[in-house]
Coordinates of C-alpha atoms and ligand atoms in Angstrom, one line a residue:
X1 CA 230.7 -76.4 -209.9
X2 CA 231.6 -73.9 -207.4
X3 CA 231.6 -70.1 -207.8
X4 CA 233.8 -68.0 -206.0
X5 CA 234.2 -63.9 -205.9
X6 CA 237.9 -63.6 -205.7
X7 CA 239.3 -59.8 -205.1
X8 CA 240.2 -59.3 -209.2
X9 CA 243.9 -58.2 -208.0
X10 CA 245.0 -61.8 -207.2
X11 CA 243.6 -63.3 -210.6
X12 CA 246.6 -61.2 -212.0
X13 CA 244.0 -58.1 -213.0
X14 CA 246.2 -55.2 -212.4
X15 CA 243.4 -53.0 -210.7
X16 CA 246.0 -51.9 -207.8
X17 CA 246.1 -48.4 -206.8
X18 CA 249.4 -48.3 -208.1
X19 CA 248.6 -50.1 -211.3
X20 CA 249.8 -53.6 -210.1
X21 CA 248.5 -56.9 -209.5
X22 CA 248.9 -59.8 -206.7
X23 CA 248.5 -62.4 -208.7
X24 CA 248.1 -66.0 -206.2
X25 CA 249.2 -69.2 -208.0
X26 CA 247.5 -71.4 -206.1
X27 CA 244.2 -70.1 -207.5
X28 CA 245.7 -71.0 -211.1
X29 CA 244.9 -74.8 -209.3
X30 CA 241.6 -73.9 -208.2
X31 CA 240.5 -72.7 -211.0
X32 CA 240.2 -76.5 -212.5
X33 CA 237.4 -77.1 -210.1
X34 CA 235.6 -74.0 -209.7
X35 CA 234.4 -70.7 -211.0
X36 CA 236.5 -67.4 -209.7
X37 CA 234.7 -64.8 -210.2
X38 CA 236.5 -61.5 -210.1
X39 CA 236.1 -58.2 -208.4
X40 CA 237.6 -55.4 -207.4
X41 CA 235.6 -53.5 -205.3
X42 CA 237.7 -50.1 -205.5
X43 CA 237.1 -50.1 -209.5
X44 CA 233.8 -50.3 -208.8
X45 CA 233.2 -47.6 -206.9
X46 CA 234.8 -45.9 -209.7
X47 CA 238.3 -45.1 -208.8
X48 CA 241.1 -45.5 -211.5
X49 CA 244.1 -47.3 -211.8
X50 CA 246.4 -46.0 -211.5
X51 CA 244.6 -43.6 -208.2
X52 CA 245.7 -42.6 -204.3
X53 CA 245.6 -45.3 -201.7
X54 CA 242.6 -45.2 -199.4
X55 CA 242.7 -46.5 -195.8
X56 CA 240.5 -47.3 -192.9
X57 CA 240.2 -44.0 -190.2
X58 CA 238.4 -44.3 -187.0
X59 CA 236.5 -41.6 -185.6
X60 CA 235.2 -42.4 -182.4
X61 CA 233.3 -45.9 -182.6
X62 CA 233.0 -45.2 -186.4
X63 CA 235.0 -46.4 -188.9
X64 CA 235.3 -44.9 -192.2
X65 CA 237.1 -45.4 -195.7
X66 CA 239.4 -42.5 -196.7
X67 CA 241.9 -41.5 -199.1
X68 CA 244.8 -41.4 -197.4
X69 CA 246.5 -37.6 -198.4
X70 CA 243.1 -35.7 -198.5
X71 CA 240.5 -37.3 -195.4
X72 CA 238.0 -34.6 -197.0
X73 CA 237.3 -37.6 -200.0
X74 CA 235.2 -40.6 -198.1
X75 CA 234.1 -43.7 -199.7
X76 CA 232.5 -45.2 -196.8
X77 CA 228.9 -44.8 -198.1
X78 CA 230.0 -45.8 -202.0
X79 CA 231.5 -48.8 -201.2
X80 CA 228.8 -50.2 -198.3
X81 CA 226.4 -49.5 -201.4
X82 CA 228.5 -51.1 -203.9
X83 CA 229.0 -54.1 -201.3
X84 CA 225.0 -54.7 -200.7
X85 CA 224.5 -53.8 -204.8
X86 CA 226.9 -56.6 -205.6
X87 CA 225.5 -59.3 -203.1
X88 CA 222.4 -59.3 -204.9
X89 CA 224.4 -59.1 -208.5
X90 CA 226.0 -62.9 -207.2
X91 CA 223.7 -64.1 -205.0
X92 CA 224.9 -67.1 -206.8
X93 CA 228.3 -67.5 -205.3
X94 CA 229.7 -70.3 -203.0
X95 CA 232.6 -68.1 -201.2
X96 CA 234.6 -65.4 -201.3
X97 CA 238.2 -65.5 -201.6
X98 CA 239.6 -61.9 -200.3
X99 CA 243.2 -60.2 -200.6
X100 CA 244.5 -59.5 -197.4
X101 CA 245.3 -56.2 -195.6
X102 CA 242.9 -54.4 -198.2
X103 CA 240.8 -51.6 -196.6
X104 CA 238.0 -52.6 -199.2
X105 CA 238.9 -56.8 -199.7
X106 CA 240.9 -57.6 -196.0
X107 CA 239.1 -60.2 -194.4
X108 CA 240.7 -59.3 -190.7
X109 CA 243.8 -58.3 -188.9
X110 CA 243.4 -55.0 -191.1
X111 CA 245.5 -51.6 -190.2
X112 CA 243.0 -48.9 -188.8
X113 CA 244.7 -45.1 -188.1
X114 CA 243.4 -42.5 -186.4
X115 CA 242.9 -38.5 -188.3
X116 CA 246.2 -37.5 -187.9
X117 CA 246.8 -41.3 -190.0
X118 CA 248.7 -42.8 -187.2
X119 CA 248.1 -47.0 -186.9
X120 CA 246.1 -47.1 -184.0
X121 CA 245.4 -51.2 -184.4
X122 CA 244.9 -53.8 -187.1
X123 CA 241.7 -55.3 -186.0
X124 CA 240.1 -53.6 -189.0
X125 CA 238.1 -55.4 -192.0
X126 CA 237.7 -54.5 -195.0
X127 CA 234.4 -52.5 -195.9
X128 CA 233.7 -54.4 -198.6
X129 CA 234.1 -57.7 -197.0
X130 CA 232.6 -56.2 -193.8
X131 CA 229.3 -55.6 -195.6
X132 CA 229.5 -59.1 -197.0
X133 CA 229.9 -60.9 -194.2
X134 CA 227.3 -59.3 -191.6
X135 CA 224.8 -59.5 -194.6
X136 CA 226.0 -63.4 -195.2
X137 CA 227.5 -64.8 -192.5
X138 CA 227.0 -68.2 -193.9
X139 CA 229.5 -67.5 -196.7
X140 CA 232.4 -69.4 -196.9
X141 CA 235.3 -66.1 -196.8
X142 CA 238.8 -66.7 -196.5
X143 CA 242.3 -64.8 -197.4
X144 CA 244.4 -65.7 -199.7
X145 CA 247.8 -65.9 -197.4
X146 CA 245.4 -68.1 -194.8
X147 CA 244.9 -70.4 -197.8
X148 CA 248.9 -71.3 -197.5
X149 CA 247.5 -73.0 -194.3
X150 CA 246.7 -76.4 -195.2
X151 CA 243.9 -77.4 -192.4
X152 CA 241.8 -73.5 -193.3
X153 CA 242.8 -74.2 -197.0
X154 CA 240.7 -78.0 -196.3
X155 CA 238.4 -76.5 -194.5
X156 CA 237.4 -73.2 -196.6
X157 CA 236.9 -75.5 -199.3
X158 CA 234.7 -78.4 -197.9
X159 CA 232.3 -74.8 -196.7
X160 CA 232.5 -73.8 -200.2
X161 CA 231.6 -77.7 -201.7
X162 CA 228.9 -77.5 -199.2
X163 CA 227.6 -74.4 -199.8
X164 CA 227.8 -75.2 -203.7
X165 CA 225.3 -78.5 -202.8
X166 CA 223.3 -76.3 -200.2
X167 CA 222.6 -73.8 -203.5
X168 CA 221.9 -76.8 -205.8
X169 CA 219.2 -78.1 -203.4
X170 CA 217.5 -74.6 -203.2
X171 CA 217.6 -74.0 -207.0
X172 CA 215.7 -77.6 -207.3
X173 CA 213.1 -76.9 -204.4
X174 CA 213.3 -76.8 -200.9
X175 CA 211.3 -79.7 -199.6
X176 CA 211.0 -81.6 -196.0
X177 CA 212.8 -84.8 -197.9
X178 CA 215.6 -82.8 -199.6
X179 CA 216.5 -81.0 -196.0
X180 CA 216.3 -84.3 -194.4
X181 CA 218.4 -85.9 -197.1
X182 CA 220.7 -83.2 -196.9
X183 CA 221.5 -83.0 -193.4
X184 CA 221.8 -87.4 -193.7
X185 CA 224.3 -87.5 -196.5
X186 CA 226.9 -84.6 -194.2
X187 CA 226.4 -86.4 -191.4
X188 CA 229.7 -87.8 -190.7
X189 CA 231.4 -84.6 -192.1
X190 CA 229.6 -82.3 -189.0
X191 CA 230.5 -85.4 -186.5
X192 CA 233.9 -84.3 -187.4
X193 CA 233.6 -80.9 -186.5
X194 CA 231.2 -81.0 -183.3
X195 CA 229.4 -83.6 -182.1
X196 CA 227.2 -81.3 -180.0
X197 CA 226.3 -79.2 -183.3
X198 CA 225.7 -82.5 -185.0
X199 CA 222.9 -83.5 -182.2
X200 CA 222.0 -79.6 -182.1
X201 CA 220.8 -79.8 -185.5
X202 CA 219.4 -83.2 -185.4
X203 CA 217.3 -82.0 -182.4
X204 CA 216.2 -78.5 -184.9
X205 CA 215.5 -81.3 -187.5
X206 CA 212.8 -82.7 -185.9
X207 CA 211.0 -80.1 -185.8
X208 CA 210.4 -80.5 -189.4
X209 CA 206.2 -80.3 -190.2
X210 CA 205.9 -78.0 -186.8
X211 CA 207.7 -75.4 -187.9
X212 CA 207.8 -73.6 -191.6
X213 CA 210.0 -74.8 -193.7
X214 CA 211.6 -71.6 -195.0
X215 CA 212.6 -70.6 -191.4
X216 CA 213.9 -73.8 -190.5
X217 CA 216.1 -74.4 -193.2
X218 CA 217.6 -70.7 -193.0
X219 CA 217.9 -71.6 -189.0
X220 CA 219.8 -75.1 -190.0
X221 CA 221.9 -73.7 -192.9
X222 CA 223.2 -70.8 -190.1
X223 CA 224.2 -73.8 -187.9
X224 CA 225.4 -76.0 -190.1
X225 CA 228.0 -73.6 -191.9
X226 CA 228.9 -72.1 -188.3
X227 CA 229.4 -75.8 -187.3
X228 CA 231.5 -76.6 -190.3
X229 CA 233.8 -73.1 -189.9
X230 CA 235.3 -74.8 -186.5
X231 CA 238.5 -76.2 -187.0
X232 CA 238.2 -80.5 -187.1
X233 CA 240.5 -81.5 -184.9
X234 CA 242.1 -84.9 -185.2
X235 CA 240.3 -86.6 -181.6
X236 CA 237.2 -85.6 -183.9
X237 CA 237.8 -87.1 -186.9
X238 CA 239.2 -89.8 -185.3
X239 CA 235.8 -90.3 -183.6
X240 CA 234.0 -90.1 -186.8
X241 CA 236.2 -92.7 -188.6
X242 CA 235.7 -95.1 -185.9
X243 CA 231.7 -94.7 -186.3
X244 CA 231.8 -95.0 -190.1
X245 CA 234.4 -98.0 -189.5
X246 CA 231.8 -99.4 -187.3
X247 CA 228.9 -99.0 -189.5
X248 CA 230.9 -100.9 -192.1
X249 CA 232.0 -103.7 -189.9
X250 CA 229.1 -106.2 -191.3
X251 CA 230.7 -105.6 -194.2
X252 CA 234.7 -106.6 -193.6
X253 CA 236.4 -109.8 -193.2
X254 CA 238.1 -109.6 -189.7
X255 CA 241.6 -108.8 -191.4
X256 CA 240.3 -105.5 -193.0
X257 CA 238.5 -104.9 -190.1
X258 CA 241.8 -104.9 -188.4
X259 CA 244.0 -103.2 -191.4
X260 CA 241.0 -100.1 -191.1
X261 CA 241.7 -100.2 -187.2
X262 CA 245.2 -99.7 -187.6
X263 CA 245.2 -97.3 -190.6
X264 CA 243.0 -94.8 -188.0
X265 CA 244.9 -95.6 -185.1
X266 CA 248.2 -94.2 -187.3
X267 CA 246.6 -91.0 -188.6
X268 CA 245.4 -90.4 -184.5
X269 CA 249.1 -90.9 -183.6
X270 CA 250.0 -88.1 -186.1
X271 CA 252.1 -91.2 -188.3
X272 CA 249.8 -90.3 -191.3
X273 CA 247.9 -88.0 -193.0
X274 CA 244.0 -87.6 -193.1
X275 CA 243.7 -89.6 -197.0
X276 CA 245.2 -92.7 -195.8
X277 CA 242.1 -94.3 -193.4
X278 CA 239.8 -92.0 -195.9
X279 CA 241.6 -94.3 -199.4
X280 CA 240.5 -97.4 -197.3
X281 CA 237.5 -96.6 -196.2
X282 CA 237.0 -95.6 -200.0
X283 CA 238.3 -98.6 -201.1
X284 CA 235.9 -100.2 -199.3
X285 CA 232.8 -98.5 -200.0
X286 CA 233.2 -99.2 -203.6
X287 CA 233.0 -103.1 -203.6
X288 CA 229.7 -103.3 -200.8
X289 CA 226.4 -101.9 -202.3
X290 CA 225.2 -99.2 -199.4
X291 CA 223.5 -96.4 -200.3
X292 CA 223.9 -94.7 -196.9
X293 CA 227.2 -95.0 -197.3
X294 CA 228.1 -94.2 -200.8
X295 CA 225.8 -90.8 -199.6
X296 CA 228.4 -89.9 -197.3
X297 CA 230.1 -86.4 -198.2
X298 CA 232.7 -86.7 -195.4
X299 CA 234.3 -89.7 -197.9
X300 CA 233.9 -87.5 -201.0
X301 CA 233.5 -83.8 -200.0
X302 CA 235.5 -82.2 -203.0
X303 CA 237.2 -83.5 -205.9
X304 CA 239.8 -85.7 -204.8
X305 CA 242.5 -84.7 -207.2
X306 CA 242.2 -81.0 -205.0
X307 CA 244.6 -83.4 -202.5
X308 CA 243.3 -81.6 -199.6
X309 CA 243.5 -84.4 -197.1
X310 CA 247.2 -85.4 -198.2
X311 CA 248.6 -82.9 -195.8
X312 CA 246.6 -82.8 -192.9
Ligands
LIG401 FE1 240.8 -54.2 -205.9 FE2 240.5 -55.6 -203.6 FE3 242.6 -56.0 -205.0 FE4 242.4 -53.7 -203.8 S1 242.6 -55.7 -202.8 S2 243.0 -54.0 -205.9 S3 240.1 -53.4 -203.9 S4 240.5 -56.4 -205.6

């Protein structure tokens, strides 16, 4: 199962500064299918709740965390050490699901001011989730309001399920097979996302036996999660569908060959969403005996009760 740190505020934990929460309900769903982990990285620092709101303040290139009446207390240094303290504390975790506009959590488009605290822009990011990310950049992070967005929501948590298998396969052992294996069974699922990536890291692949292990699969895990964070438009999944279709047509009489045609055909005219080729090719699948096939993340990635390809 997943793990995900989720700023503690939106699991209903009223660590505020002002003593409140922001609970998010769609979490209460989440929670069926993975681990949230809470934090709140302004409590861990030590400050109370209720205690004075901090913000970001920019002085010169420098950007620095500060409570907002008295610029004289700075948390900067606390909270970048809390940040790399805590990575190691859940080096376990699959993603990170941050509350937006936070000067510790906000994941982007957070308010920066100059001394005299006037906005100056919201480009900011969170120091916490600043730390986390340049440390980890192959960590799934998303806000919670961006999770309202159905195509980030899908594609946040396939990064997460993948991450969750990626952490699975180093518990067990990295080995040549396992990476090899690994990189087989998402096939389809990077096709969908970039074709160049897919042959980018087929090509770094190869180079399995001439190069040490460690490094490559750090190199190909980079990649792969970078590859997965662009958006999968529909041309690509359409081009994906029509290989796996393709690789199945031994299988199908010519009327299901035909019904599979037309099913992708409708979800590339925008006539239906993303599950209905994916419930046939499914459907499929489970009467022929292919392993290859059956190995396929990209026609299982999560659970499907999550119902993350019903509106896309
Ligand atoms: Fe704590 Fe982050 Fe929520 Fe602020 S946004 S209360 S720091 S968890």
């Amino acid at each position: 199962m997943p793990v995900i740190l989720t700023s503690a505020c939106l699991l209903g934990q009223q660590v505020r500064y002002d003593g409140g929460h922001k609970r998010n309900r769609y979490l209460e769903t989440l929670a069926a299918y993975m681990e949230l982990r809470p934090i709140c990285p302004e409590v861990g620092i030590g400050l109370g709740v209720p205690r004075p709101p901090i913000h970001l303040v920019q002085h010169d290139s420098q950007v620095r965390l500060l409570e907002v009446r008295d610029h004289s207390r700075d948390f900067t240094d606390k909270m970048t050490d809390f940040a790399r303290a805590q990575l190691n504390e859940h080096d376990s975790v699959d993603g990170f699901i941050a509350k937006k506009d936070s000067p510790s959590c906000g994941m982007a488009r957070v308010r920066v001011h100059d001394g005299e605290r006037q906005l100056i822009h919201k480009r900011g990011v969170g120091m916490f989730t600043g730390v986390w990310q340049a440390l980890r950049p192959e960590l799934p992070v998303e806000e919670e309001g961006r999770l309202n967005d159905l195509i980030l929501r899908e594609n946040f948590l396939q990064r997460v399920f993948v991450h969750c298998r990626w952490r699975k396969l180093r518990e067990e052992g990295l080995t040549t097979a396992r990476l090899i294996e690994f990189h087989t069974r998402h096939k389809y699922m990077v096709m969908a996302h970039s074709i160049s990536a897919y042959q980018r890291l087929g090509r770094l692949l190869s180079q399995a036996g001439k190069r040490p292990l460690e490094a490559l699969a750090k190199g190909y895990f980079l990649q792969l999660m970078a590859a997965l964070q662009r958006r999968a438009r529909r041309p690509n999944h359409v081009n994906a569908l029509q290989h796996l279709s393709g690789y199945l047509r031994k299988y199908l009489s010519s009327q299901d060959r035909q019904e599979l045609a037309r099913a992708i055909e409708d979800y590339r005219r925008g006539e239906v969403p993303l599950i209905v080729p994916f419930t046939l090719l499914r459907h499929h699948q489970s009467h022929i005996r292919d392993l290859y096939l059956a190995g396929q993340y990209y026609l299982e990635p999560y659970p499907p009760a999550l119902g993350l390809r019903n509106g896309i």
